[in-house]
Short mmCIF file of C-alpha atoms and ligand atoms in Angstrom, two decimals:
data_model
loop_
_atom_site.label_atom_id
_atom_site.label_comp_id
_atom_site.label_asym_id
_atom_site.label_seq_id
_atom_site.Cartn_x
_atom_site.Cartn_y
_atom_site.Cartn_z
CA UNK Y 1 -65.02 2.50 5.07
CA UNK Y 2 -63.70 5.89 4.49
CA UNK Y 3 -61.22 5.47 7.34
CA UNK Y 4 -59.96 2.20 5.85
CA UNK Y 5 -59.38 3.63 2.45
CA UNK Y 6 -57.55 6.45 4.12
CA UNK Y 7 -55.22 3.97 5.86
CA UNK Y 8 -54.84 2.12 2.59
CA UNK Y 9 -53.86 5.30 0.88
CA UNK Y 10 -51.35 6.08 3.61
CA UNK Y 11 -49.81 2.62 3.33
CA UNK Y 12 -49.65 2.97 -0.41
CA UNK Y 13 -47.90 6.28 0.12
CA UNK Y 14 -45.48 4.66 2.52
CA UNK Y 15 -44.67 1.87 0.17
CA UNK Y 16 -44.27 4.26 -2.72
CA UNK Y 17 -42.10 6.52 -0.62
CA UNK Y 18 -39.86 3.95 0.99
CA UNK Y 19 -39.68 0.96 -1.31
CA UNK Y 20 -37.35 2.55 -3.85
CA UNK Y 21 -34.95 3.67 -1.08
CA UNK Y 22 -34.85 0.18 0.48
CA UNK Y 23 -34.37 -1.43 -2.90
CA UNK Y 24 -31.61 1.04 -3.68
CA UNK Y 25 -29.82 0.41 -0.36
CA UNK Y 26 -29.95 -3.32 -0.97
CA UNK Y 27 -28.45 -2.96 -4.40
CA UNK Y 28 -25.48 -0.84 -3.43
CA UNK Y 29 -22.24 -1.85 -1.75
CA UNK Y 30 -20.62 1.16 -0.12
CA UNK Y 31 -16.86 1.25 0.28
CA UNK Y 32 -15.68 3.75 2.89
CA UNK Y 33 -12.19 4.92 2.02
CA UNK Y 34 -9.79 6.49 4.57
CA UNK Y 35 -6.55 7.82 3.06
CA UNK Y 36 -4.55 11.05 2.73
CA UNK Y 37 -6.00 13.25 -0.03
CA UNK Y 38 -4.33 16.53 1.02
CA UNK Y 39 -0.95 17.67 2.32
CA UNK Y 40 2.47 16.23 1.49
CA UNK Y 41 1.12 12.67 1.21
CA UNK Y 42 -1.94 13.47 -0.96
CA UNK Y 43 -0.67 11.17 -3.71
CA UNK Y 44 -1.31 8.18 -1.40
CA UNK Y 45 -5.09 8.64 -1.59
CA UNK Y 46 -5.04 9.74 -5.23
CA UNK Y 47 -3.00 6.69 -6.26
CA UNK Y 48 -5.15 4.18 -4.37
CA UNK Y 49 -8.39 5.73 -5.66
CA UNK Y 50 -6.99 5.88 -9.21
CA UNK Y 51 -6.16 2.17 -9.00
CA UNK Y 52 -9.67 1.37 -7.74
CA UNK Y 53 -11.19 3.38 -10.59
CA UNK Y 54 -8.92 1.63 -13.10
CA UNK Y 55 -10.30 -1.72 -11.92
CA UNK Y 56 -13.88 -0.45 -12.24
CA UNK Y 57 -13.14 0.90 -15.70
CA UNK Y 58 -12.05 -2.57 -16.81
CA UNK Y 59 -14.65 -4.60 -14.87
CA UNK Y 60 -17.70 -2.37 -14.55
CA UNK Y 61 -19.23 -0.76 -11.46
CA UNK Y 62 -21.58 -3.63 -10.63
CA UNK Y 63 -20.84 -7.04 -9.13
CA UNK Y 64 -23.17 -9.80 -7.87
CA UNK Y 65 -26.08 -7.51 -8.78
CA UNK Y 66 -24.76 -4.69 -6.59
CA UNK Y 67 -23.53 -1.29 -7.61
CA UNK Y 68 -20.19 -0.30 -6.05
CA UNK Y 69 -20.02 3.16 -4.53
CA UNK Y 70 -16.90 4.74 -3.00
CA UNK Y 71 -17.09 7.35 -0.22
CA UNK Y 72 -13.73 9.04 0.37
CA UNK Y 73 -12.50 10.64 3.60
CA UNK Y 74 -9.23 12.56 3.91
CA UNK Y 75 -7.03 11.35 6.77
CA UNK Y 76 -4.49 14.07 5.79
CA UNK Y 77 -1.33 12.12 6.76
CA UNK Y 78 -0.11 10.05 9.69
CA UNK Y 79 -2.96 11.08 12.05
CA UNK Y 80 -4.43 8.14 14.01
CA UNK Y 81 -7.17 10.10 15.85
CA UNK Y 82 -8.42 11.54 12.55
CA UNK Y 83 -8.38 8.12 10.86
CA UNK Y 84 -10.30 6.52 13.73
CA UNK Y 85 -12.96 9.25 13.75
CA UNK Y 86 -13.39 9.01 9.97
CA UNK Y 87 -13.73 5.22 10.09
CA UNK Y 88 -16.36 5.59 12.82
CA UNK Y 89 -18.27 8.19 10.79
CA UNK Y 90 -18.17 5.95 7.74
CA UNK Y 91 -19.70 2.96 9.54
CA UNK Y 92 -22.22 4.86 11.68
CA UNK Y 93 -23.36 7.82 9.50
CA UNK Y 94 -22.57 6.68 5.97
CA UNK Y 95 -23.47 3.03 6.60
CA UNK Y 96 -20.58 1.73 4.57
CA UNK Y 97 -20.23 -2.02 4.07
CA UNK Y 98 -16.44 -2.30 3.75
CA UNK Y 99 -13.56 -0.06 4.93
CA UNK Y 100 -10.71 0.44 2.44
CA UNK Y 101 -7.52 2.48 1.95
CA UNK Y 102 -5.18 3.27 4.91
CA UNK Y 103 -1.84 4.69 3.83
CA UNK Y 104 -0.10 4.92 7.20
CA UNK Y 105 0.40 2.26 9.86
CA UNK Y 106 -0.75 4.37 12.85
CA UNK Y 107 -4.00 5.12 11.01
CA UNK Y 108 -4.68 1.47 10.21
CA UNK Y 109 -3.96 0.46 13.81
CA UNK Y 110 -6.32 3.16 15.13
CA UNK Y 111 -9.16 2.08 12.80
CA UNK Y 112 -8.77 -1.67 13.41
CA UNK Y 113 -11.05 -1.76 16.51
CA UNK Y 114 -13.74 0.13 14.57
CA UNK Y 115 -13.82 -2.64 11.94
CA UNK Y 116 -13.88 -5.34 14.63
CA UNK Y 117 -16.75 -3.75 16.53
CA UNK Y 118 -18.84 -2.97 13.44
CA UNK Y 119 -18.02 -6.39 11.91
CA UNK Y 120 -16.99 -4.76 8.64
CA UNK Y 121 -14.26 -6.13 6.39
CA UNK Y 122 -11.27 -3.77 6.18
CA UNK Y 123 -9.04 -3.96 3.11
CA UNK Y 124 -5.61 -2.35 3.65
CA UNK Y 125 -4.17 -0.83 0.48
CA UNK Y 126 -0.85 0.31 1.89
CA UNK Y 127 -0.07 0.40 5.64
CA UNK Y 128 2.73 -2.14 5.87
CA UNK Y 129 3.80 -2.87 9.44
CA UNK Y 130 3.66 -6.61 9.88
CA UNK Y 131 1.49 -6.64 13.01
CA UNK Y 132 -1.53 -4.82 11.49
CA UNK Y 133 -3.42 -7.91 10.29
CA UNK Y 134 -3.26 -9.38 13.82
CA UNK Y 135 -5.18 -6.39 15.21
CA UNK Y 136 -8.56 -7.35 13.75
CA UNK Y 137 -10.02 -10.52 12.21
CA UNK Y 138 -11.71 -8.18 9.69
CA UNK Y 139 -8.41 -7.01 8.15
CA UNK Y 140 -7.11 -8.33 4.82
CA UNK Y 141 -4.03 -6.67 3.29
CA UNK Y 142 -3.33 -6.39 -0.46
CA UNK Y 143 -0.17 -4.24 -0.29
CA UNK Y 144 2.95 -5.70 1.34
CA UNK Y 145 4.77 -5.83 4.64
CA UNK Y 146 8.15 -4.23 5.22
CA UNK Y 147 9.78 -7.52 6.34
CA UNK Y 148 8.43 -9.13 3.14
CA UNK Y 149 10.11 -6.65 0.80
CA UNK Y 150 13.22 -6.16 2.99
CA UNK Y 151 14.38 -9.77 3.37
CA UNK Y 152 15.14 -10.17 -0.37
CA UNK Y 153 17.18 -6.94 -0.32
CA UNK Y 154 19.34 -8.27 2.54
CA UNK Y 155 19.83 -11.63 0.82
CA UNK Y 156 20.64 -10.01 -2.51
CA UNK Y 157 23.20 -7.66 -0.88
CA UNK Y 158 24.96 -10.54 0.89
CA UNK Y 159 25.00 -12.63 -2.28
CA UNK Y 160 26.50 -9.76 -4.24
CA UNK Y 161 29.55 -9.28 -2.06
CA UNK Y 162 28.35 -6.46 0.20
CA UNK Y 163 29.71 -7.07 3.72
CA UNK Y 164 29.21 -3.90 5.78
CA UNK Y 165 25.92 -2.03 5.90
CA UNK Y 166 24.56 0.95 7.85
CA UNK Y 167 20.77 0.96 8.26
CA UNK Y 168 18.67 4.16 8.17
CA UNK Y 169 14.92 3.92 8.79
CA UNK Y 170 11.96 6.17 9.64
CA UNK Y 171 11.27 5.96 13.36
CA UNK Y 172 7.89 4.19 13.44
CA UNK Y 173 6.30 0.79 12.78
CA UNK Y 174 7.33 0.01 9.18
CA UNK Y 175 10.84 1.44 9.71
CA UNK Y 176 11.41 -0.61 12.85
CA UNK Y 177 10.11 -3.71 11.01
CA UNK Y 178 12.44 -3.08 8.05
CA UNK Y 179 15.47 -2.52 10.27
CA UNK Y 180 14.82 -5.66 12.32
CA UNK Y 181 14.38 -7.84 9.25
CA UNK Y 182 17.36 -6.39 7.38
CA UNK Y 183 19.70 -6.88 10.34
CA UNK Y 184 18.50 -10.45 11.02
CA UNK Y 185 18.61 -11.62 7.38
CA UNK Y 186 21.88 -9.84 6.51
CA UNK Y 187 23.74 -11.15 9.59
CA UNK Y 188 22.42 -14.66 8.97
CA UNK Y 189 23.82 -14.45 5.44
CA UNK Y 190 27.25 -13.45 6.83
CA UNK Y 191 27.02 -9.64 6.68
CA UNK Y 192 27.97 -7.08 9.31
CA UNK Y 193 25.91 -4.08 10.50
CA UNK Y 194 28.21 -1.14 11.27
CA UNK Y 195 25.51 1.23 12.54
CA UNK Y 196 21.77 1.88 12.67
CA UNK Y 197 19.85 5.11 12.96
CA UNK Y 198 16.19 6.10 13.22
CA UNK Y 199 15.08 9.35 11.56
CA UNK Y 200 11.89 11.26 12.47
CA UNK Y 201 8.81 10.47 10.37
CA UNK Y 202 7.71 14.10 9.93
CA UNK Y 203 9.93 16.75 8.24
CA UNK Y 204 13.29 15.19 9.02
CA UNK Y 205 16.56 17.02 8.45
CA UNK Y 206 18.68 14.22 7.02
CA UNK Y 207 22.03 16.08 6.90
CA UNK Y 208 23.42 15.04 10.33
CA UNK Y 209 22.33 11.41 9.82
CA UNK Y 210 23.87 11.23 6.37
CA UNK Y 211 27.17 12.64 7.70
CA UNK Y 212 27.19 10.01 10.47
CA UNK Y 213 26.72 7.28 7.87
CA UNK Y 214 29.56 8.67 5.74
CA UNK Y 215 31.93 8.77 8.73
CA UNK Y 216 31.26 5.08 9.51
CA UNK Y 217 32.48 4.13 5.99
CA UNK Y 218 30.06 1.30 5.26
CA UNK Y 219 29.98 -0.38 1.84
CA UNK Y 220 26.27 0.35 1.60
CA UNK Y 221 23.32 2.03 3.31
CA UNK Y 222 20.00 0.23 3.69
CA UNK Y 223 17.15 2.76 3.72
CA UNK Y 224 13.43 2.77 4.45
CA UNK Y 225 11.39 5.97 4.38
CA UNK Y 226 7.68 6.31 3.58
CA UNK Y 227 7.04 6.94 -0.12
CA UNK Y 228 6.93 10.50 -1.44
CA UNK Y 229 8.87 13.64 -0.52
CA UNK Y 230 11.16 12.12 2.19
CA UNK Y 231 12.97 9.99 -0.41
CA UNK Y 232 13.62 13.04 -2.61
CA UNK Y 233 15.09 14.92 0.39
CA UNK Y 234 17.30 11.96 1.35
CA UNK Y 235 18.63 11.54 -2.18
CA UNK Y 236 19.53 15.24 -2.26
CA UNK Y 237 21.54 14.92 0.98
CA UNK Y 238 23.21 11.70 -0.22
CA UNK Y 239 24.29 13.53 -3.36
CA UNK Y 240 25.37 16.75 -1.61
CA UNK Y 241 27.45 14.98 1.06
CA UNK Y 242 29.26 12.94 -1.59
CA UNK Y 243 28.31 9.43 -0.44
CA UNK Y 244 28.17 8.14 -3.99
CA UNK Y 245 31.69 9.43 -4.68
CA UNK Y 246 32.85 7.87 -1.42
CA UNK Y 247 31.71 4.55 -2.93
CA UNK Y 248 28.84 4.03 -0.48
CA UNK Y 249 26.04 2.21 -2.30
CA UNK Y 250 22.40 2.94 -1.55
CA UNK Y 251 20.06 -0.04 -1.13
CA UNK Y 252 16.42 0.57 -0.24
CA UNK Y 253 12.90 -0.73 -0.34
CA UNK Y 254 11.06 0.58 -3.41
CA UNK Y 255 9.18 3.17 -1.33
CA UNK Y 256 12.12 5.53 -1.98
CA UNK Y 257 11.97 5.30 -5.78
CA UNK Y 258 8.20 5.02 -6.08
CA UNK Y 259 6.91 5.80 -9.54
CA UNK Y 260 5.31 9.13 -8.60
CA UNK Y 261 8.60 10.71 -7.41
CA UNK Y 262 11.31 8.85 -9.31
CA UNK Y 263 11.30 11.18 -12.29
CA UNK Y 264 11.81 14.26 -10.06
CA UNK Y 265 14.88 12.67 -8.40
CA UNK Y 266 16.68 13.05 -11.70
CA UNK Y 267 19.94 11.41 -12.73
CA UNK Y 268 21.41 11.08 -9.18
CA UNK Y 269 18.94 8.19 -8.76
CA UNK Y 270 20.44 6.23 -11.67
CA UNK Y 271 21.79 2.85 -10.56
CA UNK Y 272 19.92 2.79 -7.24
CA UNK Y 273 19.02 -0.77 -6.21
CA UNK Y 274 15.69 -1.43 -4.52
CA UNK Y 275 13.50 -4.41 -3.65
CA UNK Y 276 9.73 -4.18 -4.13
CA UNK Y 277 6.56 -5.84 -5.34
CA UNK Y 278 5.49 -3.35 -8.03
CA UNK Y 279 7.14 -1.25 -10.72
CA UNK Y 280 5.27 0.61 -13.46
CA UNK Y 281 7.93 -0.92 -15.74
CA UNK Y 282 6.85 -4.52 -14.87
CA UNK Y 283 6.48 -6.39 -18.14
CA UNK Y 284 3.13 -8.17 -18.39
CA UNK Y 285 -0.14 -7.96 -20.29
CA UNK Y 286 -1.99 -7.30 -17.00
CA UNK Y 287 0.27 -4.35 -16.19
CA UNK Y 288 -0.16 -2.86 -19.67
CA UNK Y 289 -3.97 -3.08 -19.34
CA UNK Y 290 -3.77 -1.61 -15.83
CA UNK Y 291 -1.61 1.35 -16.91
CA UNK Y 292 -3.91 2.13 -19.82
CA UNK Y 293 -7.04 1.99 -17.63
CA UNK Y 294 -5.30 4.05 -14.94
CA UNK Y 295 -4.35 6.78 -17.42
CA UNK Y 296 -7.99 6.98 -18.53
CA UNK Y 297 -9.72 6.64 -15.13
CA UNK Y 298 -7.47 8.27 -12.53
CA UNK Y 299 -7.60 11.84 -13.80
CA UNK Y 300 -3.85 12.39 -13.36
CA UNK Y 301 -0.87 12.28 -15.65
CA UNK Y 302 1.29 10.65 -12.96
CA UNK Y 303 2.27 7.02 -13.48
CA UNK Y 304 0.52 4.46 -11.29
CA UNK Y 305 2.72 3.43 -8.35
CA UNK Y 306 2.51 0.54 -5.86
CA UNK Y 307 -0.40 2.17 -4.02
CA UNK Y 308 -2.37 2.35 -7.28
CA UNK Y 309 -1.60 -1.34 -7.84
CA UNK Y 310 -2.89 -2.07 -4.32
CA UNK Y 311 -6.06 -0.04 -5.00
CA UNK Y 312 -6.64 -2.09 -8.15
CA UNK Y 313 -5.97 -5.37 -6.35
CA UNK Y 314 -8.14 -4.37 -3.40
CA UNK Y 315 -11.05 -3.98 -5.83
CA UNK Y 316 -10.18 -7.28 -7.56
CA UNK Y 317 -10.37 -8.99 -4.16
CA UNK Y 318 -13.61 -7.26 -3.14
CA UNK Y 319 -15.28 -8.15 -6.47
CA UNK Y 320 -14.23 -11.81 -6.22
CA UNK Y 321 -15.36 -12.03 -2.59
CA UNK Y 322 -18.75 -10.44 -3.36
CA UNK Y 323 -19.26 -12.96 -6.16
CA UNK Y 324 -18.59 -15.79 -3.70
CA UNK Y 325 -20.97 -14.39 -1.04
CA UNK Y 326 -23.64 -13.64 -3.67
CA UNK Y 327 -23.46 -9.99 -2.76
CA UNK Y 328 -23.57 -10.42 1.03
CA UNK Y 329 -21.41 -7.84 2.80
CA UNK Y 330 -21.39 -9.62 6.15
CA UNK Y 331 -17.84 -9.09 7.44
CA UNK Y 332 -17.27 -12.70 8.46
CA UNK Y 333 -18.52 -14.07 5.13
CA UNK Y 334 -16.53 -11.58 3.09
CA UNK Y 335 -13.27 -12.21 4.96
CA UNK Y 336 -13.82 -15.99 4.66
CA UNK Y 337 -14.28 -15.52 0.90
CA UNK Y 338 -11.09 -13.45 0.69
CA UNK Y 339 -8.91 -16.05 2.43
CA UNK Y 340 -7.00 -18.08 -0.14
CA UNK Y 341 -8.13 -15.86 -3.06
CA UNK Y 342 -5.67 -15.93 -6.00
CA UNK Y 343 -5.51 -13.65 -8.98
CA UNK Y 344 -3.21 -12.19 -11.62
CA UNK Y 345 -2.27 -8.69 -10.46
CA UNK Y 346 -0.43 -6.01 -12.47
CA UNK Y 347 2.55 -7.00 -10.24
CA UNK Y 348 2.33 -10.76 -11.05
CA UNK Y 349 0.52 -13.71 -9.43
CA UNK Y 350 -0.75 -13.03 -5.90
CA UNK Y 351 -2.54 -14.96 -3.15
CA UNK Y 352 -4.15 -14.05 0.17
CA UNK Y 353 -2.57 -16.26 2.83
CA UNK Y 354 -5.57 -17.87 4.54
CA UNK Y 355 -3.68 -18.00 7.87
CA UNK Y 356 -2.44 -14.41 8.12
CA UNK Y 357 -4.76 -12.55 5.66
CA UNK Y 358 -1.61 -10.99 4.17
CA UNK Y 359 -0.64 -11.08 0.51
CA UNK Y 360 1.87 -13.63 -0.86
CA UNK Y 361 3.74 -12.28 -3.88
CA UNK Y 362 6.97 -12.03 -5.86
CA UNK Y 363 9.47 -9.47 -4.61
CA UNK Y 364 11.65 -8.05 -7.39
CA UNK Y 365 15.15 -6.57 -7.23
CA UNK Y 366 15.26 -3.50 -9.46
CA UNK Y 367 17.74 -0.93 -10.69
CA UNK Y 368 16.92 2.67 -11.66
CA UNK Y 369 17.58 3.03 -15.38
CA UNK Y 370 16.46 5.26 -18.22
CA UNK Y 371 13.72 3.75 -20.36
CA UNK Y 372 12.64 5.91 -23.30
CA UNK Y 373 14.27 8.95 -21.65
CA UNK Y 374 12.49 8.49 -18.29
CA UNK Y 375 13.66 6.98 -15.03
CA UNK Y 376 12.13 3.61 -14.17
CA UNK Y 377 12.71 0.79 -11.67
CA UNK Y 378 13.81 -1.98 -14.03
CA UNK Y 379 13.35 -5.46 -12.54
CA UNK Y 380 16.35 -7.80 -12.96
CA UNK Y 381 16.07 -10.47 -10.24
CA UNK Y 382 13.20 -11.92 -8.25
CA UNK Y 383 12.18 -13.83 -5.12
CA UNK Y 384 8.88 -15.60 -5.90
CA UNK Y 385 6.07 -16.48 -3.46
CA UNK Y 386 7.26 -14.33 -0.55
CA UNK Y 387 5.14 -14.52 2.59
CA UNK Y 388 5.48 -11.99 5.39
CA UNK Y 389 8.45 -13.24 7.42
CA UNK Y 390 7.63 -10.76 10.17
CA UNK Y 391 5.02 -12.85 12.02
C1 LIG K 401 3.16 2.78 6.58
O1 LIG K 401 2.93 3.74 7.35
O2 LIG K 401 2.88 1.62 6.91
C2 LIG K 401 3.83 3.05 5.28
C3 LIG K 401 3.73 4.31 4.68
C4 LIG K 401 4.38 4.54 3.46
C5 LIG K 401 5.12 3.53 2.87
C6 LIG K 401 5.20 2.27 3.45
C7 LIG K 401 4.57 2.04 4.66
O3 LIG K 401 5.77 3.78 1.71
#
């Protein structure tokens, strides 16, 4: 009798001790975020996280009865081994339900097998080499691909009388993708490529490359570099070596004039033409609401850029998918729920292509202009419903 009551007491203790933890675990969806939060590319992580927080500010931190929790890990920069280890830690030690973030292509590629093995959905908020989504059935991308944003730039250039272009790209996945697409689309539209060069991803000295471009006397340069400091350094060299005066136009993907660095480029950036899916200057009610929420939630006085928009949209997609699965975080169910999802993003209407799990969106042609005394990418032409042409 006494023994029984003792067991009963122990069981009661167990249930008192463990029940709340179990209940809590069941009511939380953990998002494990891998992105740079330190070093020269720290704004990548800050922007994505700020965008995610902006979405939560507008839509609450609970969906399908589950509280959303974000666990951040700093991948520091393009560092595939670090990214893979962090993704592994997140799924094994932190028990996250979904992997998110990924600024750089090599990092996303290194983490892809982790998502596949753990059967966890992986939402890419930047890394933009076309092939990434083919590396795991768990991957869904809400950012862009380089071929997707490059093709409209090539078509626009050809349509606007530019005949001879020199291409300059960072020497890794997204750069190679951009170069390939620009050359193919521009030649098809009747243009000529007078030279192509790859520049190192890390700490490049642009001076010799810029001189080579100048000597070839093209009508324009097409440029892709990863967002942030590299674009500022290139613009400085372009200015110093007198390419603008020589009448050589600069065409680029919007990574170069991203909203976090544009203001520090100063007036030499005026008139620069880029193609991209997001500008802080995009005119829509959704973008106004996003910018306001971002300013309140992100804890920075920087403008939101395209990575912040992707962070916001990644959350929009995760919330919608969790509603459809009634809160289940099973990777297969979540990815199935994400396929074909449509919503109004701060960048315009978007859709997840059910075949490729990549985003379908409008790509805008923009020009750097002064708006209220500040430099902005002002949209003036557009290519609606662009799929990734790179697959
Ligand atoms: C990438 O590594 O895929 C990447 C990084 C920065 C960008 C675009 C693409 O601005």
